[in-house]
């Protein structure tokens, strides 16, 4: 059946009940008090702070603290939220979305289906005790596995792996973190920064193994994991394994829609896809080829797409989005050109101001070119002041002035 709403106002559909979907709904309502706004979620949960999930490793999830908006908020803002309603296809010719049970027509459509964690084809990956992390339900299952656990292996040293390793280690469980790349956060940090950060992780009792990749798992007679089999033929004991090797944008239902996509849906700075009236935001979208995979970016892109879906004219500025990681009781922030994008050349060499404090795990690297600050990496104490640095990028501020801001 087609669910046509009466009246002449614009009907805006939002696929996805995460950070991007929710801010799209909010912005659409702010832009258009009359629009009919319907948001779909395939699970049965009101939007929640996905990025805080690891705080509930080892304890029961506090729904009041994790939930972003309650039912009253949706009612007050006249946003219809359809939960347990998975969108299965989009008919761009007929301007309809097809869900499990109903079809809905749209005037504008926002696609905010987010990501799904990647599970490589590891041998014996179906053993119990092996988990990925993306949803509330994943945390509930991880907590069951942790009840009697003594040893955990976290595969993947990115944002999610680090956070999971830290929280599991806090429970008194022996944690090993394995990273395929030769150092932690290689995309974000230079060698010195990575060494400082790795030192901080190890100071918390977590064993770090870089340059090691997993190949599969061994289990006991009950089908429960007991060991991780590494590609170099070594074995690591584990009664819980967390696999955090990356996420894949959830694009499956758009594959036959004719929309331009690579790994993600391609959008322009207005968050428009290649099909008029259809917008995409958050982890599922790549804006002029750039993918972020970050909460604040998803929320901002959602806002832009919701505004435009409701008839506005907003633009997302991709420049100056810093990478921010808060975990292991420290903060890592990097932004701009951190000194390794182009080889140094005599025309415009990098000028670097670096401060390394191995004991306190503090680090700052300020990168200048042609007298202008072009980027930075901050770890620990100096990272607390990163907000004050962001607006200085591309200005001719001196290293001394910045260091006063960072170190007082
Ligand atoms: C444990 C954890 C910690 C994180 N920590 C940080 C952090 O510190 N900093 C940071 O910047 N980022 C962090 N992230 C990443 C951040 O949470 C994501 O970038 C962000 O959630 C993306 O938002 P989104 O709305 O695009 O997608 P999602 O949050 O994935 O939401 C998409 C929603 O759409 C629904 N959906 C999907 N397909 C359909 C369909 N066909 N029909 C209906 N509904 C559908 C999904 O069920 C989901 O609820 C973390 C993520 C996790 C899991």
Short mmCIF file of C-alpha atoms and ligand atoms in Angstrom, two decimals:
data_model
loop_
_atom_site.label_atom_id
_atom_site.label_comp_id
_atom_site.label_asym_id
_atom_site.label_seq_id
_atom_site.Cartn_x
_atom_site.Cartn_y
_atom_site.Cartn_z
CA UNK A 1 0.00 0.00 0.00
CA UNK A 2 1.16 3.56 -0.62
CA UNK A 3 0.95 5.80 2.40
CA UNK A 4 -0.06 9.18 0.96
CA UNK A 5 -0.56 11.93 3.49
CA UNK A 6 -3.28 14.45 2.86
CA UNK A 7 -2.62 18.13 2.25
CA UNK A 8 -0.24 19.94 -0.05
CA UNK A 9 2.79 20.18 2.27
CA UNK A 10 6.09 18.56 1.35
CA UNK A 11 6.61 14.99 2.53
CA UNK A 12 10.17 14.32 3.70
CA UNK A 13 11.30 10.76 4.40
CA UNK A 14 14.45 10.01 6.36
CA UNK A 15 15.96 6.54 6.19
CA UNK A 16 18.02 5.89 9.32
CA UNK A 17 17.57 6.72 13.01
CA UNK A 18 21.19 7.54 13.89
CA UNK A 19 23.05 10.83 14.38
CA UNK A 20 22.63 11.92 10.76
CA UNK A 21 18.96 10.91 10.50
CA UNK A 22 17.98 12.64 13.74
CA UNK A 23 19.70 15.92 12.93
CA UNK A 24 18.19 15.81 9.43
CA UNK A 25 14.73 15.51 11.02
CA UNK A 26 15.43 18.38 13.43
CA UNK A 27 16.76 20.64 10.68
CA UNK A 28 13.90 19.79 8.31
CA UNK A 29 11.41 20.74 11.00
CA UNK A 30 13.26 24.00 11.73
CA UNK A 31 13.30 24.85 8.02
CA UNK A 32 9.68 23.91 7.36
CA UNK A 33 7.05 24.02 10.13
CA UNK A 34 4.48 22.47 7.74
CA UNK A 35 6.43 19.57 6.22
CA UNK A 36 5.40 16.00 6.98
CA UNK A 37 8.49 14.27 8.26
CA UNK A 38 8.77 10.50 8.67
CA UNK A 39 11.91 8.80 9.91
CA UNK A 40 12.58 5.03 9.60
CA UNK A 41 14.71 2.83 11.81
CA UNK A 42 15.25 -0.85 11.12
CA UNK A 43 15.79 -1.56 14.82
CA UNK A 44 13.31 -0.88 17.58
CA UNK A 45 15.26 1.91 19.29
CA UNK A 46 14.87 5.65 19.42
CA UNK A 47 18.12 7.39 18.35
CA UNK A 48 20.91 6.90 20.87
CA UNK A 49 24.52 8.00 21.38
CA UNK A 50 26.23 5.18 19.50
CA UNK A 51 29.65 6.66 20.24
CA UNK A 52 29.07 6.15 24.01
CA UNK A 53 28.30 2.42 23.70
CA UNK A 54 31.68 1.30 25.00
CA UNK A 55 30.94 3.09 28.29
CA UNK A 56 28.52 0.21 28.94
CA UNK A 57 31.03 -2.58 28.48
CA UNK A 58 30.86 -4.52 31.72
CA UNK A 59 27.65 -2.87 32.94
CA UNK A 60 24.02 -2.71 31.94
CA UNK A 61 23.09 -0.08 29.40
CA UNK A 62 21.44 2.97 30.97
CA UNK A 63 18.80 3.81 28.39
CA UNK A 64 18.02 7.22 29.93
CA UNK A 65 21.61 8.32 29.51
CA UNK A 66 22.16 6.72 26.10
CA UNK A 67 18.95 7.80 24.37
CA UNK A 68 19.15 11.19 22.60
CA UNK A 69 15.47 12.07 22.19
CA UNK A 70 12.40 10.50 23.76
CA UNK A 71 8.94 9.88 22.31
CA UNK A 72 7.62 13.19 23.65
CA UNK A 73 10.27 15.04 21.67
CA UNK A 74 9.13 13.36 18.45
CA UNK A 75 5.50 14.16 19.23
CA UNK A 76 6.25 17.77 20.11
CA UNK A 77 8.17 18.25 16.87
CA UNK A 78 5.59 16.35 14.85
CA UNK A 79 8.15 13.91 13.49
CA UNK A 80 6.75 10.45 12.88
CA UNK A 81 9.29 7.80 13.81
CA UNK A 82 8.65 4.37 12.37
CA UNK A 83 10.75 1.82 14.28
CA UNK A 84 11.30 -1.82 13.27
CA UNK A 85 10.63 -0.51 9.78
CA UNK A 86 13.46 -1.51 7.49
CA UNK A 87 13.60 0.25 4.14
CA UNK A 88 14.27 -2.48 1.59
CA UNK A 89 14.33 -0.53 -1.69
CA UNK A 90 13.85 2.87 -3.27
CA UNK A 91 11.87 3.47 -6.43
CA UNK A 92 13.34 6.71 -7.72
CA UNK A 93 11.00 6.85 -10.74
CA UNK A 94 7.86 6.61 -8.62
CA UNK A 95 9.48 8.59 -5.72
CA UNK A 96 8.64 5.90 -3.17
CA UNK A 97 10.47 3.96 -0.51
CA UNK A 98 9.54 0.36 0.04
CA UNK A 99 9.71 -0.99 3.57
CA UNK A 100 8.91 -4.30 5.21
CA UNK A 101 5.16 -3.98 4.86
CA UNK A 102 4.38 -0.53 3.47
CA UNK A 103 5.36 1.88 0.75
CA UNK A 104 5.72 5.62 1.34
CA UNK A 105 5.88 8.37 -1.26
CA UNK A 106 8.24 11.30 -0.86
CA UNK A 107 8.89 14.78 -2.14
CA UNK A 108 12.39 14.73 -0.66
CA UNK A 109 14.35 11.85 0.75
CA UNK A 110 17.33 11.78 3.14
CA UNK A 111 19.42 8.59 3.21
CA UNK A 112 21.26 8.15 6.51
CA UNK A 113 21.73 4.38 6.85
CA UNK A 114 25.17 4.64 8.47
CA UNK A 115 27.71 1.84 8.63
CA UNK A 116 28.01 -1.80 9.50
CA UNK A 117 31.12 -3.42 11.04
CA UNK A 118 33.33 -5.55 8.82
CA UNK A 119 33.96 -9.19 9.79
CA UNK A 120 36.71 -10.59 7.52
CA UNK A 121 36.40 -14.21 6.40
CA UNK A 122 38.42 -15.49 9.38
CA UNK A 123 38.50 -19.26 9.85
CA UNK A 124 35.96 -20.31 12.55
CA UNK A 125 34.53 -16.79 12.91
CA UNK A 126 31.17 -18.27 13.91
CA UNK A 127 32.51 -19.49 17.30
CA UNK A 128 30.79 -17.92 20.30
CA UNK A 129 32.70 -15.19 22.15
CA UNK A 130 33.68 -13.41 18.91
CA UNK A 131 32.02 -10.00 18.45
CA UNK A 132 31.94 -6.84 16.41
CA UNK A 133 30.70 -3.53 17.87
CA UNK A 134 28.14 -1.19 16.35
CA UNK A 135 24.82 -1.55 18.15
CA UNK A 136 23.33 -1.55 21.64
CA UNK A 137 22.60 -5.27 21.14
CA UNK A 138 26.30 -5.92 20.39
CA UNK A 139 27.20 -4.51 23.83
CA UNK A 140 24.60 -6.73 25.53
CA UNK A 141 26.13 -9.79 23.82
CA UNK A 142 29.72 -8.72 24.59
CA UNK A 143 28.79 -8.30 28.25
CA UNK A 144 27.45 -11.88 28.37
CA UNK A 145 30.75 -13.16 26.96
CA UNK A 146 32.79 -11.07 29.41
CA UNK A 147 31.10 -12.57 32.48
CA UNK A 148 33.61 -15.40 32.92
CA UNK A 149 36.37 -14.08 30.72
CA UNK A 150 40.02 -13.90 31.73
CA UNK A 151 41.70 -13.03 28.44
CA UNK A 152 40.50 -10.87 25.59
CA UNK A 153 42.01 -10.12 22.22
CA UNK A 154 40.97 -6.99 20.33
CA UNK A 155 41.73 -7.19 16.61
CA UNK A 156 42.18 -3.71 15.10
CA UNK A 157 43.78 -0.67 16.72
CA UNK A 158 41.43 2.05 15.43
CA UNK A 159 38.99 4.16 17.39
CA UNK A 160 36.60 1.32 18.27
CA UNK A 161 39.31 -1.23 19.09
CA UNK A 162 41.11 1.17 21.40
CA UNK A 163 37.96 2.11 23.24
CA UNK A 164 36.87 -1.53 23.63
CA UNK A 165 40.35 -2.59 24.80
CA UNK A 166 40.38 0.16 27.43
CA UNK A 167 36.95 -0.67 28.86
CA UNK A 168 37.60 -4.43 28.92
CA UNK A 169 40.97 -3.90 30.57
CA UNK A 170 39.24 -1.76 33.25
CA UNK A 171 37.28 -4.89 34.22
CA UNK A 172 40.52 -6.61 35.24
CA UNK A 173 40.60 -8.79 32.11
CA UNK A 174 43.96 -9.34 30.42
CA UNK A 175 43.73 -7.56 27.04
CA UNK A 176 45.93 -7.84 23.96
CA UNK A 177 45.42 -5.42 21.10
CA UNK A 178 46.64 -6.50 17.67
CA UNK A 179 47.05 -4.09 14.78
CA UNK A 180 47.84 -5.12 11.22
CA UNK A 181 49.69 -1.86 10.47
CA UNK A 182 53.22 -1.31 11.87
CA UNK A 183 52.01 1.28 14.42
CA UNK A 184 48.85 2.55 16.13
CA UNK A 185 46.73 5.18 14.34
CA UNK A 186 49.10 5.30 11.35
CA UNK A 187 46.69 7.42 9.29
CA UNK A 188 46.36 10.05 11.99
CA UNK A 189 49.74 10.08 13.78
CA UNK A 190 53.37 10.38 12.75
CA UNK A 191 55.92 7.94 14.19
CA UNK A 192 56.72 10.01 17.28
CA UNK A 193 53.03 10.62 18.04
CA UNK A 194 52.22 6.97 17.56
CA UNK A 195 55.01 5.96 19.95
CA UNK A 196 53.71 8.36 22.62
CA UNK A 197 50.16 7.11 22.19
CA UNK A 198 51.24 3.47 22.22
CA UNK A 199 53.17 4.18 25.44
CA UNK A 200 49.99 5.54 27.01
CA UNK A 201 48.01 2.45 25.97
CA UNK A 202 50.65 0.08 27.39
CA UNK A 203 50.86 2.09 30.62
CA UNK A 204 47.27 0.96 31.24
CA UNK A 205 48.32 -2.69 31.16
CA UNK A 206 47.15 -3.42 27.60
CA UNK A 207 49.60 -5.43 25.47
CA UNK A 208 50.01 -3.93 22.00
CA UNK A 209 51.13 -6.02 19.01
CA UNK A 210 51.58 -4.04 15.81
CA UNK A 211 52.32 -5.53 12.40
CA UNK A 212 50.31 -8.64 13.30
CA UNK A 213 47.22 -9.85 11.48
CA UNK A 214 44.71 -12.47 12.58
CA UNK A 215 43.95 -15.44 10.34
CA UNK A 216 41.31 -17.34 12.30
CA UNK A 217 40.22 -18.80 15.61
CA UNK A 218 40.37 -22.08 17.56
CA UNK A 219 37.54 -23.18 19.82
CA UNK A 220 36.61 -25.70 22.53
CA UNK A 221 34.09 -28.58 22.42
CA UNK A 222 31.25 -26.16 23.19
CA UNK A 223 32.00 -24.02 20.14
CA UNK A 224 33.50 -21.19 22.21
CA UNK A 225 36.62 -19.35 21.12
CA UNK A 226 39.84 -20.23 22.96
CA UNK A 227 42.61 -18.84 20.75
CA UNK A 228 43.30 -16.38 17.97
CA UNK A 229 45.42 -17.80 15.21
CA UNK A 230 47.76 -15.15 13.80
CA UNK A 231 48.94 -15.09 10.19
CA UNK A 232 52.53 -15.56 11.42
CA UNK A 233 51.41 -18.88 13.00
CA UNK A 234 51.54 -17.63 16.59
CA UNK A 235 48.54 -18.18 18.86
CA UNK A 236 47.00 -15.79 21.37
CA UNK A 237 44.77 -17.15 24.12
CA UNK A 238 41.33 -15.55 24.27
CA UNK A 239 37.93 -16.31 25.69
CA UNK A 240 36.55 -13.10 24.19
CA UNK A 241 37.53 -11.57 20.86
CA UNK A 242 36.45 -8.16 19.60
CA UNK A 243 36.91 -7.62 15.87
CA UNK A 244 37.19 -3.92 14.97
CA UNK A 245 38.88 -3.89 11.58
CA UNK A 246 36.71 -1.18 10.05
CA UNK A 247 33.19 -0.42 8.93
CA UNK A 248 31.42 -0.54 5.59
CA UNK A 249 28.86 2.12 4.61
CA UNK A 250 25.38 0.54 4.40
CA UNK A 251 24.63 1.02 0.72
CA UNK A 252 23.10 -2.37 -0.17
CA UNK A 253 19.55 -1.11 -0.71
CA UNK A 254 20.70 1.66 -3.06
CA UNK A 255 22.74 -0.52 -5.40
CA UNK A 256 20.02 -0.75 -8.07
CA UNK A 257 18.66 2.76 -7.66
CA UNK A 258 20.85 4.40 -10.29
CA UNK A 259 22.42 6.78 -7.75
CA UNK A 260 26.09 7.56 -8.23
CA UNK A 261 28.13 5.60 -5.68
CA UNK A 262 31.47 4.01 -5.04
CA UNK A 263 31.98 2.63 -1.57
CA UNK A 264 29.51 5.32 -0.36
CA UNK A 265 26.75 7.39 -1.90
CA UNK A 266 28.40 10.30 -3.69
CA UNK A 267 27.09 13.70 -2.64
CA UNK A 268 28.00 17.32 -3.29
CA UNK A 269 28.46 20.03 -0.65
CA UNK A 270 24.68 20.40 -0.38
CA UNK A 271 24.52 16.69 0.47
CA UNK A 272 22.61 16.04 -2.78
CA UNK A 273 23.04 12.66 -4.42
CA UNK A 274 23.10 12.38 -8.20
CA UNK A 275 19.27 12.12 -8.16
CA UNK A 276 17.29 15.29 -7.63
CA UNK A 277 15.40 15.44 -4.34
CA UNK A 278 17.50 12.69 -2.73
CA UNK A 279 20.12 13.63 -0.12
CA UNK A 280 22.56 11.48 1.84
CA UNK A 281 24.39 12.21 5.10
CA UNK A 282 26.66 10.61 7.69
CA UNK A 283 28.66 7.42 7.33
CA UNK A 284 26.82 6.34 4.17
CA UNK A 285 27.85 9.48 2.28
CA UNK A 286 31.08 10.61 0.74
CA UNK A 287 31.27 14.29 -0.05
CA UNK A 288 33.31 15.06 -3.15
CA UNK A 289 35.25 11.86 -2.46
CA UNK A 290 35.92 12.51 1.25
CA UNK A 291 34.57 10.09 3.91
CA UNK A 292 34.78 10.92 7.61
CA UNK A 293 33.10 8.19 9.69
CA UNK A 294 32.67 10.58 12.61
CA UNK A 295 29.75 11.44 14.85
CA UNK A 296 29.98 15.25 14.68
CA UNK A 297 30.34 15.11 10.90
CA UNK A 298 27.27 12.83 10.61
CA UNK A 299 25.25 15.25 12.75
CA UNK A 300 26.37 18.30 10.75
CA UNK A 301 25.79 16.62 7.39
CA UNK A 302 22.38 15.50 8.63
CA UNK A 303 21.59 19.11 9.46
CA UNK A 304 22.60 20.29 5.97
CA UNK A 305 20.65 17.54 4.22
CA UNK A 306 17.53 18.06 6.36
CA UNK A 307 17.58 21.81 5.73
CA UNK A 308 17.93 21.32 1.99
CA UNK A 309 15.37 18.51 1.85
CA UNK A 310 12.90 20.98 3.37
CA UNK A 311 13.62 23.66 0.76
CA UNK A 312 16.62 25.44 2.30
CA UNK A 313 19.99 26.15 0.76
CA UNK A 314 22.73 25.03 3.18
CA UNK A 315 26.29 24.01 2.31
CA UNK A 316 28.69 21.68 4.15
CA UNK A 317 32.25 22.89 4.42
CA UNK A 318 34.64 19.91 4.39
CA UNK A 319 37.74 21.87 5.23
CA UNK A 320 38.99 22.12 8.77
CA UNK A 321 37.30 19.03 10.21
CA UNK A 322 39.76 17.79 12.84
CA UNK A 323 40.14 14.11 13.81
CA UNK A 324 39.34 13.82 17.54
CA UNK A 325 39.79 10.69 19.61
CA UNK A 326 39.10 10.58 23.34
CA UNK A 327 40.10 7.25 24.82
CA UNK A 328 42.53 5.60 27.24
CA UNK A 329 42.22 8.65 29.51
CA UNK A 330 43.84 10.86 26.88
CA UNK A 331 42.91 12.87 23.83
CA UNK A 332 44.33 12.78 20.30
CA UNK A 333 43.53 15.58 17.87
CA UNK A 334 45.00 16.11 14.43
CA UNK A 335 44.05 18.51 11.71
CA UNK A 336 45.16 19.78 8.34
CA UNK A 337 48.49 18.96 6.72
CA UNK A 338 50.48 17.22 9.44
CA UNK A 339 53.74 17.21 7.56
CA UNK A 340 53.62 14.01 5.55
CA UNK A 341 51.16 14.76 2.77
CA UNK A 342 53.80 15.90 0.30
CA UNK A 343 57.51 15.29 0.30
CA UNK A 344 59.49 18.24 1.57
CA UNK A 345 60.86 20.31 -1.25
CA UNK A 346 63.02 23.39 -1.35
CA UNK A 347 60.23 25.60 -2.73
CA UNK A 348 58.02 25.27 0.30
CA UNK A 349 59.60 23.11 3.02
CA UNK A 350 57.71 22.26 6.18
CA UNK A 351 58.76 24.05 9.35
CA UNK A 352 58.02 21.81 12.31
CA UNK A 353 57.77 22.68 15.99
CA UNK A 354 57.65 19.44 18.01
CA UNK A 355 57.42 18.85 21.78
CA UNK A 356 57.68 15.29 23.12
CA UNK A 357 57.05 14.31 26.75
CA UNK A 358 57.41 10.51 26.95
CA UNK A 359 56.82 10.36 30.71
CA UNK A 360 53.46 12.12 30.71
CA UNK A 361 52.53 10.91 27.19
CA UNK A 362 52.10 14.48 25.92
CA UNK A 363 52.94 15.48 22.37
CA UNK A 364 52.52 18.46 20.08
CA UNK A 365 53.58 18.88 16.50
CA UNK A 366 52.87 22.20 14.80
CA UNK A 367 53.36 22.22 11.05
CA UNK A 368 54.06 25.45 9.17
CA UNK A 369 54.57 26.16 5.50
CA UNK A 370 55.45 29.47 3.99
CA UNK A 371 55.00 31.09 7.43
CA UNK A 372 51.45 29.78 7.85
CA UNK A 373 50.21 27.15 10.30
CA UNK A 374 48.95 24.34 8.02
CA UNK A 375 48.26 21.53 10.49
CA UNK A 376 48.94 19.98 13.89
CA UNK A 377 48.97 16.79 15.97
CA UNK A 378 48.22 17.01 19.70
CA UNK A 379 48.18 14.23 22.31
CA UNK A 380 47.39 14.48 26.02
CA UNK A 381 47.43 17.85 27.86
CA UNK A 382 48.03 20.09 24.82
CA UNK A 383 45.10 18.44 23.01
CA UNK A 384 42.72 20.00 25.54
CA UNK A 385 43.20 23.41 23.86
CA UNK A 386 42.71 22.23 20.27
CA UNK A 387 39.59 24.36 19.79
CA UNK A 388 41.70 27.48 20.06
CA UNK A 389 44.03 26.22 17.31
CA UNK A 390 41.48 25.32 14.70
CA UNK A 391 40.77 28.94 13.75
CA UNK A 392 44.52 29.66 13.49
CA UNK A 393 45.06 27.25 10.60
CA UNK A 394 46.21 29.10 7.48
CA UNK A 395 47.19 32.18 9.55
CA UNK A 396 50.71 33.48 10.19
CA UNK A 397 50.75 32.83 13.93
CA UNK A 398 54.11 31.97 15.55
CA UNK A 399 55.01 28.66 17.23
CA UNK A 400 55.70 30.56 20.49
CA UNK A 401 52.20 32.03 20.54
CA UNK A 402 50.65 28.62 19.91
CA UNK A 403 52.77 26.94 22.55
CA UNK A 404 51.59 29.52 25.09
CA UNK A 405 48.01 28.55 24.21
CA UNK A 406 48.80 24.82 24.51
CA UNK A 407 51.05 24.79 27.54
CA UNK A 408 50.13 28.04 29.36
C1 LIG B 1 31.33 2.19 19.99
C2 LIG B 1 31.49 3.33 19.03
C3 LIG B 1 32.26 4.42 19.38
C4 LIG B 1 32.41 5.49 18.51
N1 LIG B 1 33.16 6.53 18.92
C5 LIG B 1 33.23 7.63 18.14
C6 LIG B 1 33.94 8.78 18.58
O1 LIG B 1 34.52 8.81 19.66
N2 LIG B 1 33.98 9.85 17.75
C7 LIG B 1 33.35 9.85 16.54
O2 LIG B 1 33.39 10.86 15.83
N3 LIG B 1 32.69 8.77 16.09
C8 LIG B 1 32.61 7.67 16.85
N4 LIG B 1 31.94 6.56 16.41
C9 LIG B 1 31.40 6.56 15.03
C10 LIG B 1 30.05 7.28 15.00
O3 LIG B 1 29.21 6.70 15.95
C11 LIG B 1 29.46 7.18 13.59
O4 LIG B 1 30.29 7.91 12.71
C12 LIG B 1 28.04 7.73 13.56
O5 LIG B 1 27.20 6.96 14.39
C13 LIG B 1 27.46 7.74 12.15
O6 LIG B 1 26.15 8.18 12.21
P1 LIG B 1 25.09 7.81 11.08
O7 LIG B 1 23.81 8.43 11.51
O8 LIG B 1 25.65 8.15 9.76
O9 LIG B 1 24.98 6.23 11.09
P2 LIG B 1 24.54 5.16 12.24
O10 LIG B 1 24.91 5.65 13.60
O11 LIG B 1 25.08 3.85 11.79
O12 LIG B 1 22.97 5.16 12.14
C14 LIG B 1 22.27 4.65 11.03
C15 LIG B 1 20.94 4.11 11.49
O13 LIG B 1 20.18 3.75 10.32
C16 LIG B 1 19.50 2.53 10.54
N5 LIG B 1 19.30 1.87 9.25
C17 LIG B 1 20.28 1.35 8.46
N6 LIG B 1 19.72 0.81 7.34
C18 LIG B 1 18.38 1.00 7.44
C19 LIG B 1 17.28 0.65 6.61
N7 LIG B 1 17.46 0.00 5.45
N8 LIG B 1 16.03 0.97 7.02
C20 LIG B 1 15.85 1.64 8.19
N9 LIG B 1 16.87 1.98 9.03
C21 LIG B 1 18.13 1.68 8.66
C22 LIG B 1 20.47 1.74 11.44
O14 LIG B 1 19.77 0.75 12.17
C23 LIG B 1 21.05 2.84 12.32
O15 LIG B 1 20.32 2.99 13.50
C24 LIG B 1 31.79 5.46 17.25
C25 LIG B 1 31.02 4.35 16.86
C26 LIG B 1 30.86 3.30 17.75
C27 LIG B 1 30.02 2.11 17.36
#
